[in-house]
Amino acid sequence: MGFQLNSFHWMLTHFRCLHQVLYRKMDARPAANSGSNGSGRWFAFLKMPKVGGEGWARVVDMLTKGEQQVESYEVKLMRRVSFVSFLIGTYIAGSNEMPWAKQRFKEQHALSLFSSRKEAAVRLNNYMFVTFWKVGCRLGLRMAAFGFSYTFAVACLARYRNCLKMYDFLIGGTLAGAVYRLPRGLRASFAAGLIGLAFSGATVLCMCPLLFFAKMSLDDVYKQIREEHYRQELEAVQKRRALNDIMKRYSVSWWQAKAIWKAEQQNAADGEQD
């Protein structure tokens, strides 16, 4: 269940970004197919970190922000998958425990005397609330660790070779499943690795028709999503620096600096049109 939800979230995140990329890059693709290398100019314009060199250097670049102080797409995806996995695991485990928690409370307080029905209801709600988070967080943390290890393995494999392949998901699912059940012994770890491999295969099969209709390879989608993410993050960093500069220059608040920045951007756009 946990692996299937994490795989679905990984796939949903990629295809949501793919939808944005296809529409934003539609006009740029003919230029990239012309005589000059359009993708090289685009990366040079954004001052992207070097993707050449040794594989471990690319992995380190992925895990660090670099000179531009921009978080990589892979790290952001790891954090999102871990957080969503935690919420899903907590909700599933906590919801399943609620009927048993209510029954235990009634059994433990069968002979207890409460001053009123309101006091009994408040005690019951408090007990169920604590039980929900106590039981739910256990599964939530395990699923978050599993989701992080899965995305981390796939991201490291892709960055090390600078190429994302279908079998990266299979390897990542197998490793994540094996590590997830490793504390229970080698037999449980081996079984969990096979289950992770099976669910990864299902995820890959779901990706194939979508990539076929998009007429793009998985690696092209991955690199375009990464490029788009870096562009957006770089714009956000430049915006924060501009706002901080306006705040220091005019001694105004953040919201006032934001209004001044928008006015400057509008004036610059009007000047270009004129």
PDB file of C-alpha atoms in Angstrom:
ATOM      1  CA  MET A   1       0.000   0.000   0.000  1.00  0.00           C
ATOM      2  CA  GLY A   2       2.722   2.499   1.022  1.00  0.00           C
ATOM      3  CA  PHE A   3       4.885   1.840  -2.024  1.00  0.00           C
ATOM      4  CA  GLN A   4       1.914   2.107  -4.389  1.00  0.00           C
ATOM      5  CA  LEU A   5       0.930   5.490  -2.948  1.00  0.00           C
ATOM      6  CA  ASN A   6       4.516   6.788  -3.175  1.00  0.00           C
ATOM      7  CA  SER A   7       4.858   5.556  -6.751  1.00  0.00           C
ATOM      8  CA  PHE A   8       1.572   7.199  -7.662  1.00  0.00           C
ATOM      9  CA  HIS A   9       2.664  10.504  -6.117  1.00  0.00           C
ATOM     10  CA  TRP A  10       6.014  10.347  -7.996  1.00  0.00           C
ATOM     11  CA  MET A  11       4.208   9.656 -11.264  1.00  0.00           C
ATOM     12  CA  LEU A  12       1.556  12.327 -10.622  1.00  0.00           C
ATOM     13  CA  THR A  13       4.191  14.959  -9.869  1.00  0.00           C
ATOM     14  CA  HIS A  14       6.136  14.176 -13.053  1.00  0.00           C
ATOM     15  CA  PHE A  15       3.078  14.197 -15.285  1.00  0.00           C
ATOM     16  CA  ARG A  16       1.738  17.404 -13.787  1.00  0.00           C
ATOM     17  CA  CYS A  17       5.069  19.047 -14.543  1.00  0.00           C
ATOM     18  CA  LEU A  18       5.050  17.385 -17.973  1.00  0.00           C
ATOM     19  CA  HIS A  19       1.741  19.073 -18.741  1.00  0.00           C
ATOM     20  CA  GLN A  20       3.277  22.478 -17.943  1.00  0.00           C
ATOM     21  CA  VAL A  21       6.463  21.743 -19.856  1.00  0.00           C
ATOM     22  CA  LEU A  22       4.684  20.641 -23.024  1.00  0.00           C
ATOM     23  CA  TYR A  23       2.804  23.930 -23.273  1.00  0.00           C
ATOM     24  CA  ARG A  24       5.681  26.171 -22.237  1.00  0.00           C
ATOM     25  CA  LYS A  25       8.241  24.495 -24.491  1.00  0.00           C
ATOM     26  CA  MET A  26       6.027  23.973 -27.536  1.00  0.00           C
ATOM     27  CA  ASP A  27       7.282  27.102 -29.270  1.00  0.00           C
ATOM     28  CA  ALA A  28      10.906  26.497 -28.293  1.00  0.00           C
ATOM     29  CA  ARG A  29      11.230  22.972 -29.696  1.00  0.00           C
ATOM     30  CA  PRO A  30      11.608  23.930 -33.388  1.00  0.00           C
ATOM     31  CA  ALA A  31      14.411  26.314 -32.480  1.00  0.00           C
ATOM     32  CA  ALA A  32      16.133  23.569 -30.517  1.00  0.00           C
ATOM     33  CA  ASN A  33      15.959  21.252 -33.520  1.00  0.00           C
ATOM     34  CA  SER A  34      17.625  23.786 -35.802  1.00  0.00           C
ATOM     35  CA  GLY A  35      21.311  23.871 -36.639  1.00  0.00           C
ATOM     36  CA  SER A  36      22.489  25.393 -33.344  1.00  0.00           C
ATOM     37  CA  ASN A  37      22.205  23.724 -29.972  1.00  0.00           C
ATOM     38  CA  GLY A  38      19.222  25.523 -28.390  1.00  0.00           C
ATOM     39  CA  SER A  39      19.359  23.570 -25.152  1.00  0.00           C
ATOM     40  CA  GLY A  40      22.983  24.597 -24.654  1.00  0.00           C
ATOM     41  CA  ARG A  41      22.092  28.270 -25.098  1.00  0.00           C
ATOM     42  CA  TRP A  42      19.216  27.885 -22.660  1.00  0.00           C
ATOM     43  CA  PHE A  43      21.421  26.328 -19.978  1.00  0.00           C
ATOM     44  CA  ALA A  44      24.103  28.959 -20.577  1.00  0.00           C
ATOM     45  CA  PHE A  45      21.510  31.717 -20.236  1.00  0.00           C
ATOM     46  CA  LEU A  46      20.334  30.344 -16.903  1.00  0.00           C
ATOM     47  CA  LYS A  47      23.906  29.752 -15.700  1.00  0.00           C
ATOM     48  CA  MET A  48      23.024  26.193 -14.826  1.00  0.00           C
ATOM     49  CA  PRO A  49      25.526  24.192 -12.770  1.00  0.00           C
ATOM     50  CA  LYS A  50      27.812  22.074 -14.894  1.00  0.00           C
ATOM     51  CA  VAL A  51      26.268  18.711 -15.696  1.00  0.00           C
ATOM     52  CA  GLY A  52      29.451  17.262 -17.124  1.00  0.00           C
ATOM     53  CA  GLY A  53      32.221  15.638 -15.173  1.00  0.00           C
ATOM     54  CA  GLU A  54      32.165  12.771 -12.738  1.00  0.00           C
ATOM     55  CA  GLY A  55      28.921  11.186 -11.618  1.00  0.00           C
ATOM     56  CA  TRP A  56      29.523  11.795  -7.928  1.00  0.00           C
ATOM     57  CA  ALA A  57      30.059  15.495  -8.609  1.00  0.00           C
ATOM     58  CA  ARG A  58      26.604  15.657 -10.187  1.00  0.00           C
ATOM     59  CA  VAL A  59      25.103  13.897  -7.170  1.00  0.00           C
ATOM     60  CA  VAL A  60      26.774  16.415  -4.849  1.00  0.00           C
ATOM     61  CA  ASP A  61      25.454  19.273  -7.005  1.00  0.00           C
ATOM     62  CA  MET A  62      21.976  17.779  -6.642  1.00  0.00           C
ATOM     63  CA  LEU A  63      22.176  17.658  -2.846  1.00  0.00           C
ATOM     64  CA  THR A  64      23.655  21.163  -2.436  1.00  0.00           C
ATOM     65  CA  LYS A  65      22.256  24.533  -3.464  1.00  0.00           C
ATOM     66  CA  GLY A  66      25.430  25.782  -5.127  1.00  0.00           C
ATOM     67  CA  GLU A  67      26.446  29.357  -5.817  1.00  0.00           C
ATOM     68  CA  GLN A  68      22.971  30.456  -6.934  1.00  0.00           C
ATOM     69  CA  GLN A  69      21.394  29.131  -3.698  1.00  0.00           C
ATOM     70  CA  VAL A  70      18.789  27.243  -5.725  1.00  0.00           C
ATOM     71  CA  GLU A  71      17.368  23.981  -4.425  1.00  0.00           C
ATOM     72  CA  SER A  72      17.466  21.148  -6.929  1.00  0.00           C
ATOM     73  CA  TYR A  73      14.318  19.613  -8.341  1.00  0.00           C
ATOM     74  CA  GLU A  74      15.208  16.205  -6.915  1.00  0.00           C
ATOM     75  CA  VAL A  75      15.617  17.471  -3.345  1.00  0.00           C
ATOM     76  CA  LYS A  76      12.335  19.329  -3.566  1.00  0.00           C
ATOM     77  CA  LEU A  77      10.637  16.176  -4.843  1.00  0.00           C
ATOM     78  CA  MET A  78      12.133  14.108  -2.006  1.00  0.00           C
ATOM     79  CA  ARG A  79      10.738  16.531   0.542  1.00  0.00           C
ATOM     80  CA  ARG A  80       7.291  16.575  -1.050  1.00  0.00           C
ATOM     81  CA  VAL A  81       7.073  12.806  -1.391  1.00  0.00           C
ATOM     82  CA  SER A  82       8.193  12.327   2.210  1.00  0.00           C
ATOM     83  CA  PHE A  83       5.662  14.842   3.521  1.00  0.00           C
ATOM     84  CA  VAL A  84       2.752  13.460   1.496  1.00  0.00           C
ATOM     85  CA  SER A  85       3.710   9.907   2.470  1.00  0.00           C
ATOM     86  CA  PHE A  86       3.726  10.930   6.129  1.00  0.00           C
ATOM     87  CA  LEU A  87       0.257  12.466   5.860  1.00  0.00           C
ATOM     88  CA  ILE A  88      -1.158   9.456   4.016  1.00  0.00           C
ATOM     89  CA  GLY A  89       0.354   6.943   6.426  1.00  0.00           C
ATOM     90  CA  THR A  90      -0.787   8.912   9.466  1.00  0.00           C
ATOM     91  CA  TYR A  91      -4.329   9.217   8.158  1.00  0.00           C
ATOM     92  CA  ILE A  92      -4.625   5.539   7.212  1.00  0.00           C
ATOM     93  CA  ALA A  93      -3.226   4.165  10.474  1.00  0.00           C
ATOM     94  CA  GLY A  94      -5.005   6.697  12.671  1.00  0.00           C
ATOM     95  CA  SER A  95      -8.384   6.184  10.996  1.00  0.00           C
ATOM     96  CA  ASN A  96      -8.129   2.402  11.265  1.00  0.00           C
ATOM     97  CA  GLU A  97      -7.311   2.673  14.965  1.00  0.00           C
ATOM     98  CA  MET A  98     -10.271   4.903  15.899  1.00  0.00           C
ATOM     99  CA  PRO A  99     -12.919   2.143  16.354  1.00  0.00           C
ATOM    100  CA  TRP A 100     -10.525   0.118  18.515  1.00  0.00           C
ATOM    101  CA  ALA A 101      -9.581   3.181  20.547  1.00  0.00           C
ATOM    102  CA  LYS A 102     -13.234   3.927  21.262  1.00  0.00           C
ATOM    103  CA  GLN A 103     -13.842   0.340  22.341  1.00  0.00           C
ATOM    104  CA  ARG A 104     -10.775   0.331  24.613  1.00  0.00           C
ATOM    105  CA  PHE A 105     -11.882   3.558  26.259  1.00  0.00           C
ATOM    106  CA  LYS A 106     -15.299   2.120  27.037  1.00  0.00           C
ATOM    107  CA  GLU A 107     -13.756  -1.050  28.472  1.00  0.00           C
ATOM    108  CA  GLN A 108     -11.232   0.841  30.605  1.00  0.00           C
ATOM    109  CA  HIS A 109     -13.855   3.244  31.978  1.00  0.00           C
ATOM    110  CA  ALA A 110     -16.772   0.851  32.276  1.00  0.00           C
ATOM    111  CA  LEU A 111     -16.851   1.348  36.054  1.00  0.00           C
ATOM    112  CA  SER A 112     -15.729   4.982  36.057  1.00  0.00           C
ATOM    113  CA  LEU A 113     -18.047   7.747  37.197  1.00  0.00           C
ATOM    114  CA  PHE A 114     -18.137  11.030  35.286  1.00  0.00           C
ATOM    115  CA  SER A 115     -19.740  14.206  36.527  1.00  0.00           C
ATOM    116  CA  SER A 116     -21.653  14.659  33.269  1.00  0.00           C
ATOM    117  CA  ARG A 117     -22.035  13.320  29.745  1.00  0.00           C
ATOM    118  CA  LYS A 118     -20.005  16.279  28.524  1.00  0.00           C
ATOM    119  CA  GLU A 119     -17.020  15.276  30.647  1.00  0.00           C
ATOM    120  CA  ALA A 120     -17.200  11.713  29.340  1.00  0.00           C
ATOM    121  CA  ALA A 121     -17.380  12.953  25.740  1.00  0.00           C
ATOM    122  CA  VAL A 122     -14.414  15.278  26.286  1.00  0.00           C
ATOM    123  CA  ARG A 123     -12.331  12.493  27.827  1.00  0.00           C
ATOM    124  CA  LEU A 124     -13.246  10.175  24.952  1.00  0.00           C
ATOM    125  CA  ASN A 125     -12.352  12.764  22.304  1.00  0.00           C
ATOM    126  CA  ASN A 126      -9.022  13.514  23.965  1.00  0.00           C
ATOM    127  CA  TYR A 127      -8.177   9.824  24.172  1.00  0.00           C
ATOM    128  CA  MET A 128      -9.073   9.249  20.522  1.00  0.00           C
ATOM    129  CA  PHE A 129      -7.113  12.332  19.430  1.00  0.00           C
ATOM    130  CA  VAL A 130      -3.957  11.214  21.232  1.00  0.00           C
ATOM    131  CA  THR A 131      -4.362   7.658  19.946  1.00  0.00           C
ATOM    132  CA  PHE A 132      -4.852   8.881  16.376  1.00  0.00           C
ATOM    133  CA  TRP A 133      -1.548  10.737  16.304  1.00  0.00           C
ATOM    134  CA  LYS A 134       0.340   8.214  18.417  1.00  0.00           C
ATOM    135  CA  VAL A 135      -0.561   5.284  16.183  1.00  0.00           C
ATOM    136  CA  GLY A 136      -0.751   7.251  12.942  1.00  0.00           C
ATOM    137  CA  CYS A 137       2.666   8.859  13.271  1.00  0.00           C
ATOM    138  CA  ARG A 138       4.329   5.466  13.543  1.00  0.00           C
ATOM    139  CA  LEU A 139       3.144   4.370  10.130  1.00  0.00           C
ATOM    140  CA  GLY A 140       3.501   7.917   8.794  1.00  0.00           C
ATOM    141  CA  LEU A 141       7.179   8.072   9.708  1.00  0.00           C
ATOM    142  CA  ARG A 142       7.835   4.651   8.198  1.00  0.00           C
ATOM    143  CA  MET A 143       6.098   5.614   4.961  1.00  0.00           C
ATOM    144  CA  ALA A 144       7.955   8.939   4.886  1.00  0.00           C
ATOM    145  CA  ALA A 145      11.261   7.104   5.276  1.00  0.00           C
ATOM    146  CA  PHE A 146      10.255   4.671   2.556  1.00  0.00           C
ATOM    147  CA  GLY A 147       9.172   7.434   0.176  1.00  0.00           C
ATOM    148  CA  PHE A 148      12.376   9.353   0.808  1.00  0.00           C
ATOM    149  CA  SER A 149      14.576   6.302   0.204  1.00  0.00           C
ATOM    150  CA  TYR A 150      12.684   5.489  -2.996  1.00  0.00           C
ATOM    151  CA  THR A 151      12.970   8.974  -4.505  1.00  0.00           C
ATOM    152  CA  PHE A 152      16.544   9.331  -3.233  1.00  0.00           C
ATOM    153  CA  ALA A 153      17.640   6.116  -4.933  1.00  0.00           C
ATOM    154  CA  VAL A 154      15.992   7.014  -8.248  1.00  0.00           C
ATOM    155  CA  ALA A 155      17.331  10.587  -8.159  1.00  0.00           C
ATOM    156  CA  CYS A 156      20.896   9.493  -7.376  1.00  0.00           C
ATOM    157  CA  LEU A 157      20.855   6.930 -10.177  1.00  0.00           C
ATOM    158  CA  ALA A 158      19.553   9.513 -12.646  1.00  0.00           C
ATOM    159  CA  ARG A 159      22.009  12.222 -11.632  1.00  0.00           C
ATOM    160  CA  TYR A 160      25.007   9.897 -11.474  1.00  0.00           C
ATOM    161  CA  ARG A 161      24.525   8.898 -15.125  1.00  0.00           C
ATOM    162  CA  ASN A 162      22.876  12.219 -16.071  1.00  0.00           C
ATOM    163  CA  CYS A 163      20.100  10.166 -17.637  1.00  0.00           C
ATOM    164  CA  LEU A 164      16.785   8.836 -16.292  1.00  0.00           C
ATOM    165  CA  LYS A 165      15.741   5.381 -17.471  1.00  0.00           C
ATOM    166  CA  MET A 166      12.748   3.171 -16.775  1.00  0.00           C
ATOM    167  CA  TYR A 167      14.818   0.641 -14.896  1.00  0.00           C
ATOM    168  CA  ASP A 168      15.874   3.322 -12.407  1.00  0.00           C
ATOM    169  CA  PHE A 169      12.392   3.060 -10.914  1.00  0.00           C
ATOM    170  CA  LEU A 170      12.725  -0.725 -10.713  1.00  0.00           C
ATOM    171  CA  ILE A 171      16.093  -0.478  -8.977  1.00  0.00           C
ATOM    172  CA  GLY A 172      14.866   2.269  -6.650  1.00  0.00           C
ATOM    173  CA  GLY A 173      11.742   0.330  -5.691  1.00  0.00           C
ATOM    174  CA  THR A 174      13.714  -2.822  -5.015  1.00  0.00           C
ATOM    175  CA  LEU A 175      16.291  -1.018  -2.869  1.00  0.00           C
ATOM    176  CA  ALA A 176      13.667   0.961  -0.954  1.00  0.00           C
ATOM    177  CA  GLY A 177      11.612  -2.148  -0.236  1.00  0.00           C
ATOM    178  CA  ALA A 178      14.653  -4.124   0.872  1.00  0.00           C
ATOM    179  CA  VAL A 179      15.911  -1.361   3.175  1.00  0.00           C
ATOM    180  CA  TYR A 180      12.408  -0.789   4.563  1.00  0.00           C
ATOM    181  CA  ARG A 181      12.155  -4.358   5.909  1.00  0.00           C
ATOM    182  CA  LEU A 182      15.840  -4.909   6.648  1.00  0.00           C
ATOM    183  CA  PRO A 183      15.382  -4.607  10.455  1.00  0.00           C
ATOM    184  CA  ARG A 184      13.035  -7.617  10.331  1.00  0.00           C
ATOM    185  CA  GLY A 185      15.651  -9.875   8.774  1.00  0.00           C
ATOM    186  CA  LEU A 186      17.016 -10.853   5.388  1.00  0.00           C
ATOM    187  CA  ARG A 187      13.996 -12.944   4.453  1.00  0.00           C
ATOM    188  CA  ALA A 188      11.575 -10.080   5.092  1.00  0.00           C
ATOM    189  CA  SER A 189      13.931  -7.682   3.313  1.00  0.00           C
ATOM    190  CA  PHE A 190      14.083  -9.938   0.258  1.00  0.00           C
ATOM    191  CA  ALA A 191      10.283 -10.285   0.146  1.00  0.00           C
ATOM    192  CA  ALA A 192       9.795  -6.521   0.490  1.00  0.00           C
ATOM    193  CA  GLY A 193      12.315  -5.947  -2.292  1.00  0.00           C
ATOM    194  CA  LEU A 194      10.311  -8.200  -4.608  1.00  0.00           C
ATOM    195  CA  ILE A 195       7.103  -6.362  -3.705  1.00  0.00           C
ATOM    196  CA  GLY A 196       8.812  -3.046  -4.398  1.00  0.00           C
ATOM    197  CA  LEU A 197      10.011  -4.372  -7.737  1.00  0.00           C
ATOM    198  CA  ALA A 198       6.476  -5.461  -8.659  1.00  0.00           C
ATOM    199  CA  PHE A 199       4.899  -2.106  -7.814  1.00  0.00           C
ATOM    200  CA  SER A 200       7.714  -0.284  -9.625  1.00  0.00           C
ATOM    201  CA  GLY A 201       6.946  -2.365 -12.692  1.00  0.00           C
ATOM    202  CA  ALA A 202       3.298  -1.311 -12.460  1.00  0.00           C
ATOM    203  CA  THR A 203       4.389   2.328 -12.270  1.00  0.00           C
ATOM    204  CA  VAL A 204       6.597   1.944 -15.338  1.00  0.00           C
ATOM    205  CA  LEU A 205       3.753   0.328 -17.281  1.00  0.00           C
ATOM    206  CA  CYS A 206       1.527   3.309 -16.461  1.00  0.00           C
ATOM    207  CA  MET A 207       4.207   5.717 -17.685  1.00  0.00           C
ATOM    208  CA  CYS A 208       4.746   4.042 -21.060  1.00  0.00           C
ATOM    209  CA  PRO A 209       1.446   4.993 -22.765  1.00  0.00           C
ATOM    210  CA  LEU A 210       1.642   8.577 -21.507  1.00  0.00           C
ATOM    211  CA  LEU A 211       5.164   8.981 -22.834  1.00  0.00           C
ATOM    212  CA  PHE A 212       4.065   7.414 -26.116  1.00  0.00           C
ATOM    213  CA  PHE A 213       1.275   9.955 -26.595  1.00  0.00           C
ATOM    214  CA  ALA A 214       3.597  12.798 -25.553  1.00  0.00           C
ATOM    215  CA  LYS A 215       6.162  11.550 -28.115  1.00  0.00           C
ATOM    216  CA  MET A 216       8.990  12.190 -25.677  1.00  0.00           C
ATOM    217  CA  SER A 217      11.427   9.965 -23.862  1.00  0.00           C
ATOM    218  CA  LEU A 218      11.473   9.746 -20.085  1.00  0.00           C
ATOM    219  CA  ASP A 219      14.888  11.385 -19.943  1.00  0.00           C
ATOM    220  CA  ASP A 220      13.710  14.327 -22.081  1.00  0.00           C
ATOM    221  CA  VAL A 221      10.736  14.861 -19.780  1.00  0.00           C
ATOM    222  CA  TYR A 222      12.951  14.643 -16.705  1.00  0.00           C
ATOM    223  CA  LYS A 223      15.491  17.157 -17.989  1.00  0.00           C
ATOM    224  CA  GLN A 224      12.864  19.610 -19.217  1.00  0.00           C
ATOM    225  CA  ILE A 225      11.080  19.450 -15.862  1.00  0.00           C
ATOM    226  CA  ARG A 226      14.399  20.002 -14.090  1.00  0.00           C
ATOM    227  CA  GLU A 227      15.216  22.921 -16.373  1.00  0.00           C
ATOM    228  CA  GLU A 228      11.803  24.497 -15.822  1.00  0.00           C
ATOM    229  CA  HIS A 229      12.135  24.057 -12.073  1.00  0.00           C
ATOM    230  CA  TYR A 230      15.546  25.724 -12.073  1.00  0.00           C
ATOM    231  CA  ARG A 231      14.200  28.638 -14.104  1.00  0.00           C
ATOM    232  CA  GLN A 232      11.357  29.198 -11.648  1.00  0.00           C
ATOM    233  CA  GLU A 233      13.615  28.868  -8.615  1.00  0.00           C
ATOM    234  CA  LEU A 234      16.162  31.271 -10.109  1.00  0.00           C
ATOM    235  CA  GLU A 235      13.421  33.830 -10.742  1.00  0.00           C
ATOM    236  CA  ALA A 236      12.251  33.437  -7.140  1.00  0.00           C
ATOM    237  CA  VAL A 237      15.792  33.961  -5.817  1.00  0.00           C
ATOM    238  CA  GLN A 238      16.263  37.056  -7.960  1.00  0.00           C
ATOM    239  CA  LYS A 239      12.908  38.387  -6.771  1.00  0.00           C
ATOM    240  CA  ARG A 240      13.837  37.908  -3.111  1.00  0.00           C
ATOM    241  CA  ARG A 241      17.146  39.676  -3.663  1.00  0.00           C
ATOM    242  CA  ALA A 242      15.401  42.564  -5.403  1.00  0.00           C
ATOM    243  CA  LEU A 243      12.866  42.884  -2.577  1.00  0.00           C
ATOM    244  CA  ASN A 244      15.600  42.872   0.058  1.00  0.00           C
ATOM    245  CA  ASP A 245      17.453  45.565  -1.878  1.00  0.00           C
ATOM    246  CA  ILE A 246      14.293  47.716  -2.062  1.00  0.00           C
ATOM    247  CA  MET A 247      13.663  47.251   1.668  1.00  0.00           C
ATOM    248  CA  LYS A 248      17.192  48.443   2.494  1.00  0.00           C
ATOM    249  CA  ARG A 249      17.103  51.285  -0.027  1.00  0.00           C
ATOM    250  CA  TYR A 250      13.735  52.783   0.994  1.00  0.00           C
ATOM    251  CA  SER A 251      13.457  51.404   4.566  1.00  0.00           C
ATOM    252  CA  VAL A 252      10.027  49.918   3.913  1.00  0.00           C
ATOM    253  CA  SER A 253       8.262  46.705   4.886  1.00  0.00           C
ATOM    254  CA  TRP A 254       8.163  43.516   2.839  1.00  0.00           C
ATOM    255  CA  TRP A 255       4.683  44.217   1.468  1.00  0.00           C
ATOM    256  CA  GLN A 256       5.574  47.786   0.508  1.00  0.00           C
ATOM    257  CA  ALA A 257       8.745  46.564  -1.182  1.00  0.00           C
ATOM    258  CA  LYS A 258       6.682  44.024  -3.097  1.00  0.00           C
ATOM    259  CA  ALA A 259       4.333  46.762  -4.323  1.00  0.00           C
ATOM    260  CA  ILE A 260       7.307  48.911  -5.396  1.00  0.00           C
ATOM    261  CA  TRP A 261       8.866  45.940  -7.184  1.00  0.00           C
ATOM    262  CA  LYS A 262       5.638  45.246  -9.084  1.00  0.00           C
ATOM    263  CA  ALA A 263       5.419  48.902 -10.104  1.00  0.00           C
ATOM    264  CA  GLU A 264       9.013  48.843 -11.353  1.00  0.00           C
ATOM    265  CA  GLN A 265       8.352  45.675 -13.334  1.00  0.00           C
ATOM    266  CA  GLN A 266       5.239  47.207 -14.878  1.00  0.00           C
ATOM    267  CA  ASN A 267       7.098  50.385 -15.804  1.00  0.00           C
ATOM    268  CA  ALA A 268       9.881  48.330 -17.375  1.00  0.00           C
ATOM    269  CA  ALA A 269       7.346  46.322 -19.391  1.00  0.00           C
ATOM    270  CA  ASP A 270       5.603  49.502 -20.567  1.00  0.00           C
ATOM    271  CA  GLY A 271       8.960  50.997 -21.559  1.00  0.00           C
ATOM    272  CA  GLU A 272       9.801  47.955 -23.677  1.00  0.00           C
ATOM    273  CA  GLN A 273       6.444  48.169 -25.454  1.00  0.00           C
ATOM    274  CA  ASP A 274       6.946  51.854 -26.219  1.00  0.00           C
TER     275      ASP A 274
END
